[in-house]
Short mmCIF file of C-alpha atoms in Angstrom, two decimals:
data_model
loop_
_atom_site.label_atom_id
_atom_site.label_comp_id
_atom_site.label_asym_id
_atom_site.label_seq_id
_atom_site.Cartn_x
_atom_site.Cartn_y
_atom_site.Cartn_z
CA UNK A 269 16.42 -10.56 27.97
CA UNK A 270 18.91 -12.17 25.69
CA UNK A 271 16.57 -14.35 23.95
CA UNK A 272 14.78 -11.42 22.97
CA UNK A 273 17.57 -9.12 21.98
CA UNK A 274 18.55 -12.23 19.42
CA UNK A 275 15.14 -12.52 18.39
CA UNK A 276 15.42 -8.41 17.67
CA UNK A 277 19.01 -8.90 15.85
CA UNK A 278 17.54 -11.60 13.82
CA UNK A 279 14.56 -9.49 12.93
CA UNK A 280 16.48 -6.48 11.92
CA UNK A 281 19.10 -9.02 10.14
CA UNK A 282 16.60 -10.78 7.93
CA UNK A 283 14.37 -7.83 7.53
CA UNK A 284 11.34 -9.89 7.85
CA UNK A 285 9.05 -11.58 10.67
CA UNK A 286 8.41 -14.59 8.12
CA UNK A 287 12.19 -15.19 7.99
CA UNK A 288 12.67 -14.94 11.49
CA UNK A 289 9.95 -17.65 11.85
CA UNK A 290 11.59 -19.94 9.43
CA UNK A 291 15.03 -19.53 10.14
CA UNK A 292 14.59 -21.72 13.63
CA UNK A 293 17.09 -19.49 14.69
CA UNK A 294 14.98 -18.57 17.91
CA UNK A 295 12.85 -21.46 18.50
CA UNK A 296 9.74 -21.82 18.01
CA UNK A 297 7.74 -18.22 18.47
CA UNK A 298 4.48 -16.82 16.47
CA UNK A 299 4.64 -13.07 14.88
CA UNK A 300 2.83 -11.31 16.66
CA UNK A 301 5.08 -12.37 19.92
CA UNK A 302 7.86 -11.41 17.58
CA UNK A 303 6.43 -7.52 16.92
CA UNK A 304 5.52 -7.54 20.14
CA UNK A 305 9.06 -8.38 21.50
CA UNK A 306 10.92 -5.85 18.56
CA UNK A 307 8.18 -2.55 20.03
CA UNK A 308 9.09 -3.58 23.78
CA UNK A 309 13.12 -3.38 22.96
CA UNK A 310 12.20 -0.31 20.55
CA UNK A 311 11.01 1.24 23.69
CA UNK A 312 12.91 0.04 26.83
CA UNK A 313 16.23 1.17 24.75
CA UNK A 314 17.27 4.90 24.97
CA UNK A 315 16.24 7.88 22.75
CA UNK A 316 19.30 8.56 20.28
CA UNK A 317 19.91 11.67 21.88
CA UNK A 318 20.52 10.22 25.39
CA UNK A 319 22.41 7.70 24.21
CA UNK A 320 24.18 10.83 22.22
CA UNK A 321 24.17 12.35 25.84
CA UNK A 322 25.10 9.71 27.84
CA UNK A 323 28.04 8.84 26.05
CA UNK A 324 29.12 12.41 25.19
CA UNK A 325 30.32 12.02 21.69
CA UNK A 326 32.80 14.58 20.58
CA UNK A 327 31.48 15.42 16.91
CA UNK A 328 33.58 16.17 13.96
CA UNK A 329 31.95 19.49 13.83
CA UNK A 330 31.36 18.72 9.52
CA UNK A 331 28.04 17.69 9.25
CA UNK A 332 25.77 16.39 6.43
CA UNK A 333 21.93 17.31 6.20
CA UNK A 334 19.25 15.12 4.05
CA UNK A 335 15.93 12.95 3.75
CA UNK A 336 14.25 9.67 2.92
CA UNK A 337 10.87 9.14 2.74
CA UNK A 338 9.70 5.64 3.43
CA UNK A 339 5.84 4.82 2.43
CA UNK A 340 3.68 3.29 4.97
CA UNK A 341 0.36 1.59 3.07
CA UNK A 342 0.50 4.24 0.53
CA UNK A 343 1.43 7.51 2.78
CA UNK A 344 4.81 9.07 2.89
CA UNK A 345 6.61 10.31 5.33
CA UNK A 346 9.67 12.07 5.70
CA UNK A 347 12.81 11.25 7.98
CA UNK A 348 15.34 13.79 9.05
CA UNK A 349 18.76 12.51 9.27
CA UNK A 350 22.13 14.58 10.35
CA UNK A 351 25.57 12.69 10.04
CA UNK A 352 28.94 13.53 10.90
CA UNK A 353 31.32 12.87 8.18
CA UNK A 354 34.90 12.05 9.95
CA UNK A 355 32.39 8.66 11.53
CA UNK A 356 29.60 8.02 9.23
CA UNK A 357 27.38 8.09 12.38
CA UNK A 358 24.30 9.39 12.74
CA UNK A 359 24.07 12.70 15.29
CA UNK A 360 20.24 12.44 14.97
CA UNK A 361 16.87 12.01 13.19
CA UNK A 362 13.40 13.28 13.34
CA UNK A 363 9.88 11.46 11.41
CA UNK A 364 7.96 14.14 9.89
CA UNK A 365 4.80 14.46 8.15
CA UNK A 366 6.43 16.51 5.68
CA UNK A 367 9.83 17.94 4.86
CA UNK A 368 9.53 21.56 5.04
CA UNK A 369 11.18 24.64 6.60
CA UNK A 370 8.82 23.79 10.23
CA UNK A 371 10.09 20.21 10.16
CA UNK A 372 14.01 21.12 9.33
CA UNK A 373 13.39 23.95 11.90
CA UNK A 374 12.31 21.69 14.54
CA UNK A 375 14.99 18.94 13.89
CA UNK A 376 17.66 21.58 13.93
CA UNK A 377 16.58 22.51 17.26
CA UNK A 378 16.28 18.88 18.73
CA UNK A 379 19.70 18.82 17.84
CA UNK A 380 20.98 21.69 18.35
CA UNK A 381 22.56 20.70 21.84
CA UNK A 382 24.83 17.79 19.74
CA UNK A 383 25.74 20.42 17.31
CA UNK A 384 26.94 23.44 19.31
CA UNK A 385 29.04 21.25 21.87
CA UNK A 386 31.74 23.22 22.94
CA UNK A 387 31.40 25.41 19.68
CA UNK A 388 32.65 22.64 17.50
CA UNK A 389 30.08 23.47 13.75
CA UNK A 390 32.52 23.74 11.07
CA UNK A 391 30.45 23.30 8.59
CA UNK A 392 26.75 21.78 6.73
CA UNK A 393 26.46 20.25 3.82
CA UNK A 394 22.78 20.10 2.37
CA UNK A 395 20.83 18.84 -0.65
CA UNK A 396 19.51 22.26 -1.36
CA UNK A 397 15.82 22.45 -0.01
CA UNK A 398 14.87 26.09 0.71
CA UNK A 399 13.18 25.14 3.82
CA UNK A 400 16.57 23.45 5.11
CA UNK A 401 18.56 26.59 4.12
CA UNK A 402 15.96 28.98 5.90
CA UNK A 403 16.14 27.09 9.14
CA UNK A 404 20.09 27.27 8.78
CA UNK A 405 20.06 30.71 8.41
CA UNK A 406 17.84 31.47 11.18
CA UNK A 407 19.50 29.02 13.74
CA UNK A 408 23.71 28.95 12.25
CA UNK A 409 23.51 32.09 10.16
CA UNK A 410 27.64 32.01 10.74
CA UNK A 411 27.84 29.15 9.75
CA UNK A 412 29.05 27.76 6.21
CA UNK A 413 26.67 25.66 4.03
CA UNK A 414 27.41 24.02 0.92
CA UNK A 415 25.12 23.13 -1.25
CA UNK A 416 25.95 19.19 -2.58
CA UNK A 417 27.48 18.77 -5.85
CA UNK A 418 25.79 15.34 -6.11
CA UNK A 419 22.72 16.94 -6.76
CA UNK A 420 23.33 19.34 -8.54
CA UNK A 421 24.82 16.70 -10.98
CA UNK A 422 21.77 14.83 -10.58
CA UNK A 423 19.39 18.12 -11.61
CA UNK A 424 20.98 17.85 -14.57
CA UNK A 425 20.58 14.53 -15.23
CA UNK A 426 17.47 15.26 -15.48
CA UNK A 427 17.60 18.01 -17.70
CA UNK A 428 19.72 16.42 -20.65
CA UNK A 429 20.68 12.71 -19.60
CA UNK A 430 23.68 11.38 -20.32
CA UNK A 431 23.30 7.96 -21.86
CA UNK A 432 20.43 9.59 -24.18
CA UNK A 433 20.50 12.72 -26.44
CA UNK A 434 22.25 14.09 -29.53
CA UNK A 435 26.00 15.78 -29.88
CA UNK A 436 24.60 18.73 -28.45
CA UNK A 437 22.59 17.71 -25.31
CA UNK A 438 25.94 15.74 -24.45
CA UNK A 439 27.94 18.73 -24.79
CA UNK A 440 25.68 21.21 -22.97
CA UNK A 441 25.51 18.30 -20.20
CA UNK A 442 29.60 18.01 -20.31
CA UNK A 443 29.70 21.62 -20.21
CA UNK A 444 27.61 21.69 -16.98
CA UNK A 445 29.14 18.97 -15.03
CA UNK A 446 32.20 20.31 -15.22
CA UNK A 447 31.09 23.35 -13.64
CA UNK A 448 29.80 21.78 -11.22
CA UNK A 449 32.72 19.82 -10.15
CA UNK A 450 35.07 23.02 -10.74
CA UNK A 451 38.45 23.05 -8.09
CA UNK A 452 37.88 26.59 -8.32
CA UNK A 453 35.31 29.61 -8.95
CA UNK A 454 36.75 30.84 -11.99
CA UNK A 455 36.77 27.54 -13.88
CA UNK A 456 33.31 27.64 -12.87
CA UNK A 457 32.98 30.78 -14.54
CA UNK A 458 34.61 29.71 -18.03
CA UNK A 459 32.09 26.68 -18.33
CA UNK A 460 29.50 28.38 -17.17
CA UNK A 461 30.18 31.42 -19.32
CA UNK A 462 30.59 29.30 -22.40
CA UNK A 463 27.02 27.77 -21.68
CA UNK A 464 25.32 31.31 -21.51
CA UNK A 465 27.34 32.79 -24.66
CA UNK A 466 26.56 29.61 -26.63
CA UNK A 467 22.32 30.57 -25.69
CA UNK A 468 23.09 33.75 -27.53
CA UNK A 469 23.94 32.44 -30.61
CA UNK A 470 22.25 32.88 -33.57
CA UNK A 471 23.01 29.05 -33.92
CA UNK A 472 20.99 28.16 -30.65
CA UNK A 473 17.98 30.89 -31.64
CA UNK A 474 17.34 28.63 -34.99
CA UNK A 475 16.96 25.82 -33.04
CA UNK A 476 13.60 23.80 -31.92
CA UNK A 477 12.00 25.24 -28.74
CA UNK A 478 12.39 22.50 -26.77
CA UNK A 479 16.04 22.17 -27.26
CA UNK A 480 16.37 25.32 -26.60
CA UNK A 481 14.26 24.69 -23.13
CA UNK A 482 17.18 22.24 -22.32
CA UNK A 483 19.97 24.71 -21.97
CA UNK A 484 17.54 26.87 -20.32
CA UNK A 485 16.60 25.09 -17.55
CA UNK A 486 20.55 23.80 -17.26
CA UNK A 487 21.74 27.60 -17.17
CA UNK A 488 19.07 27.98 -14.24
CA UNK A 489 19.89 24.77 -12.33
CA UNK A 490 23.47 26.18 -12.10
CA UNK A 491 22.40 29.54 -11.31
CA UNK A 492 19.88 28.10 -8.61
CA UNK A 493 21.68 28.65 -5.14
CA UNK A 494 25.19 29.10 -6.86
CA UNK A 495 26.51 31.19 -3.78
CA UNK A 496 25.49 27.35 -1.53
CA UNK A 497 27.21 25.87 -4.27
CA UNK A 498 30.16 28.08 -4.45
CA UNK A 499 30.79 28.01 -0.28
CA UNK A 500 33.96 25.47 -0.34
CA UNK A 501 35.50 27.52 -2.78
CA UNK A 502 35.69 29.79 0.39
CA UNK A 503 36.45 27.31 3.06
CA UNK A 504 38.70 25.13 0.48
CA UNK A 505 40.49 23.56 3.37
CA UNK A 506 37.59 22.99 5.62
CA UNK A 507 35.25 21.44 3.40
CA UNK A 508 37.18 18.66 1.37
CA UNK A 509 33.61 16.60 0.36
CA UNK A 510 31.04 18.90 -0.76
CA UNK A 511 28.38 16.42 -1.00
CA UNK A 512 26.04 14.18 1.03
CA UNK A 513 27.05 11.16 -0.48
CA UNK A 514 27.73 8.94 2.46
CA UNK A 515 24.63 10.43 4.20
CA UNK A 516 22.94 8.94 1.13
CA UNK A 517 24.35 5.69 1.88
CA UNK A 518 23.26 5.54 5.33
CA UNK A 519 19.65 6.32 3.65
CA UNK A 520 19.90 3.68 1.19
CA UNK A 521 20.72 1.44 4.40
CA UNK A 522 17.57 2.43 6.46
CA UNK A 523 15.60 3.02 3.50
CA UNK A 524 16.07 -0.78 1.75
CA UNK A 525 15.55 -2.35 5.01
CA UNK A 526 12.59 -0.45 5.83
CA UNK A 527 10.61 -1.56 2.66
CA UNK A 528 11.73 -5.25 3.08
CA UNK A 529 10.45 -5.36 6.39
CA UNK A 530 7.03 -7.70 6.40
CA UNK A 531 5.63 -6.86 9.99
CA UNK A 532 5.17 -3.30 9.23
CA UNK A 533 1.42 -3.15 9.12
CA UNK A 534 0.21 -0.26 11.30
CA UNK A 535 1.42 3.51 11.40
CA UNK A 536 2.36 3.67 15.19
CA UNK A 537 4.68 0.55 14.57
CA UNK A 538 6.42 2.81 12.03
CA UNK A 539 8.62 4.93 14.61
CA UNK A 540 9.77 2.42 17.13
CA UNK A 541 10.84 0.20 14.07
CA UNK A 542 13.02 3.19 12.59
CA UNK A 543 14.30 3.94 15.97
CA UNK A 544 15.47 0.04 15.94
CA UNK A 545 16.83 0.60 12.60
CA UNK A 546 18.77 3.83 13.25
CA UNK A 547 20.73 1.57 16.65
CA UNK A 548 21.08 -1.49 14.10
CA UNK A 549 22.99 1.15 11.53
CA UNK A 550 25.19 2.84 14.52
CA UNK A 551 25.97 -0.20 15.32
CA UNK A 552 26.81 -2.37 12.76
CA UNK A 553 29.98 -3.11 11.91
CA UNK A 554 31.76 -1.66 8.75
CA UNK A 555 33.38 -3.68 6.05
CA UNK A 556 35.26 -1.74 3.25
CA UNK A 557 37.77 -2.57 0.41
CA UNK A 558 37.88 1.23 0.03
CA UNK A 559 38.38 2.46 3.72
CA UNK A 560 40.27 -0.39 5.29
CA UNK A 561 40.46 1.75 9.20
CA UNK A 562 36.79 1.52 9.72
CA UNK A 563 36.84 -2.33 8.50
CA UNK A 564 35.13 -4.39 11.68
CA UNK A 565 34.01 -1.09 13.32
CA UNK A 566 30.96 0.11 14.28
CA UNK A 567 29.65 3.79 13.17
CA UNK A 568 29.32 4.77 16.83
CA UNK A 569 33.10 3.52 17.57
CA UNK A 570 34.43 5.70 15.26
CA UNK A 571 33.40 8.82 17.42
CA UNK A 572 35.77 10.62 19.78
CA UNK A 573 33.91 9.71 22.98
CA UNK A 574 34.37 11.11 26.91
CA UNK A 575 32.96 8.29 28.37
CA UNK A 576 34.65 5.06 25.98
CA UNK A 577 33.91 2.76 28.95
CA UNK A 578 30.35 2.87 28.87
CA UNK A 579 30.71 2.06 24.94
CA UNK A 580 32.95 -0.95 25.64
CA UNK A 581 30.09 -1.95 28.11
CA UNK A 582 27.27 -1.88 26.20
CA UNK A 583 29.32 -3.57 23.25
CA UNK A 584 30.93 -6.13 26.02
CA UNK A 585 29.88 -9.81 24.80
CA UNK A 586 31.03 -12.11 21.52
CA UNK A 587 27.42 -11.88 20.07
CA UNK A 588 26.39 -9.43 17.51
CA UNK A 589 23.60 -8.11 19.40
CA UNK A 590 24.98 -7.55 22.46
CA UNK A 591 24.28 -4.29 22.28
CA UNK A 592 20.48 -4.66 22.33
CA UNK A 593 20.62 -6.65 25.98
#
């Protein structure tokens, strides 16, 4: 058992069966033995949510929604993650044939026992699908949900870049990032206001069409779901980080390891190698220059747990993967 749970850590370390083969690290072993070994762990180790269960994690109660969507010999799927800001960890994830409002829906309710422990939801934050939102309403319709400012900022990035564009595309996009990123609704309102006034203008009628499309579709993109965006002016002490930022990060994690990985060849390997992934990113261990408390902790440690001695068991050893045995 511990030979294979190294041969699993050095597999989801190097990202690749080749490298595991030519490190030497585990002997001498062929790759299909090795694919063989990571879909046996993949499935003799707990679901997330019984490990969730088992160690009966007290959330945060702030919680970020979003996606990836990792492509598998040219089809794309989707991969529904929920984080808990105060740890970074991960309170679940679902693989989906699609994001849509029946896929959030159904992840929502997976989770829904994680999220409603002892009444703790404080808050969502989302990137802004209409499917996520509908399923929030329906399921946590008392609940707050802010809409991220991160891509909001990134909508209009793609509207008027910012490296690219004349005097005026740079000052629209100003204008509209500093709405976004407004401490407060009415200096929303000023930039905002400025923007619309500005579209009146004889000035702006004169000019091309297409400019004139630009500070179109920028008035909309701020206009699109601006109560979502406005929530933490409402909640100003409960929701300190209106974006997804860090849930991004964990995507970039899963995401970048995911398309390095060279023994992903058939679709039913897919899921037992993201479920491997998703442990390997709870727990890994954290090293910051930013956030020195976390330094040489692991996601999962960072929860308030009930039952801490089952953690320190299952992380009991001085290897790196004794959490796989």
């Amino acid at each position: 058992m511990a030979l294979q749970a190294k041969i699993t850590y050095e597999y989801l370390l190097n990202r690749s069966l080749r490298k595991v083969i030519t490190s030497k690290a585990v002997g001498r072993i062929g790759k299909d033995r090795i694919l063989e070994i990571l879909l046996s762990i993949s499935k003799r180790i707990p679901s997330i949510s019984e490990l969730n269960k088992t160690l009966d994690i007290n959330w945060s109660g702030q919680f970020a929604l979003d996606a990836f969507f990792p492509k598998l010999k040219g089809k794309t799927m989707a991969v529904l993650l929920c984080s808990d800001f105060a740890s970074l960890d991960l309170v679940g994830y679902l693989i989906a044939d699609l994001e849509n409002y029946y896929s959030w829906r159904d992840f929502l309710l997976l989770i829904t026992p994680e999220l409603i422990k002892q009444n703790i939801t404080k808050f969502f934050v989302t990137d802004g699908k209409r499917g996520l939102h509908q399923a929030l309403r329906e399921l946590f319709p008392n609940i707050p949900t802010q809409l991220c400012i991160s891509h909001k900022q990134r909508r209009i990035n793609q509207i008027v870049p910012r490296v690219r564009g004349d005097g005026y595309d740079k000052l629209f996009s100003r204008l509209a990032h500093q709405a976004v990123r407004a401490p407060l609704k009415e200096i929303f309102k000023v930039y905002f206001d400025i923007l619309v006034e500005f579209q009146k203008s004889d000035e702006h009628q004169s000019y091309p069409q297409a400019r004139q499309e630009k500070l179109k579709k920028i008035i909309g993109a701020l206009r699109f779901q601006k109560n979502k965006l406005h929530t933490r002016y409402f909640h100003p002490d409960l929701i300190t980080d209106p974006t997804t930022n860090h849930l991004e990060g964990i995507n970039g994690f899963l995401k970048e390891r995911l398309n390095l990985m060279r023994g992903l060849k058939k679709e039913e390997n897919a899921e037992p190698l993201i479920k491997l992934l998703i442990y390997y990113y709870r727990f890994h261990k954290f090293t910051s220059l930013k956030f020195k408390e976390r330094n040489g902790k692991a996601p999962v440690e960072l929860n308030q747990l009930n039952n801490q001695q089952l953690l320190d068991k299952i992380l009991k050893g001085k290897e790196p993967y004794s959490w796989l045995r």
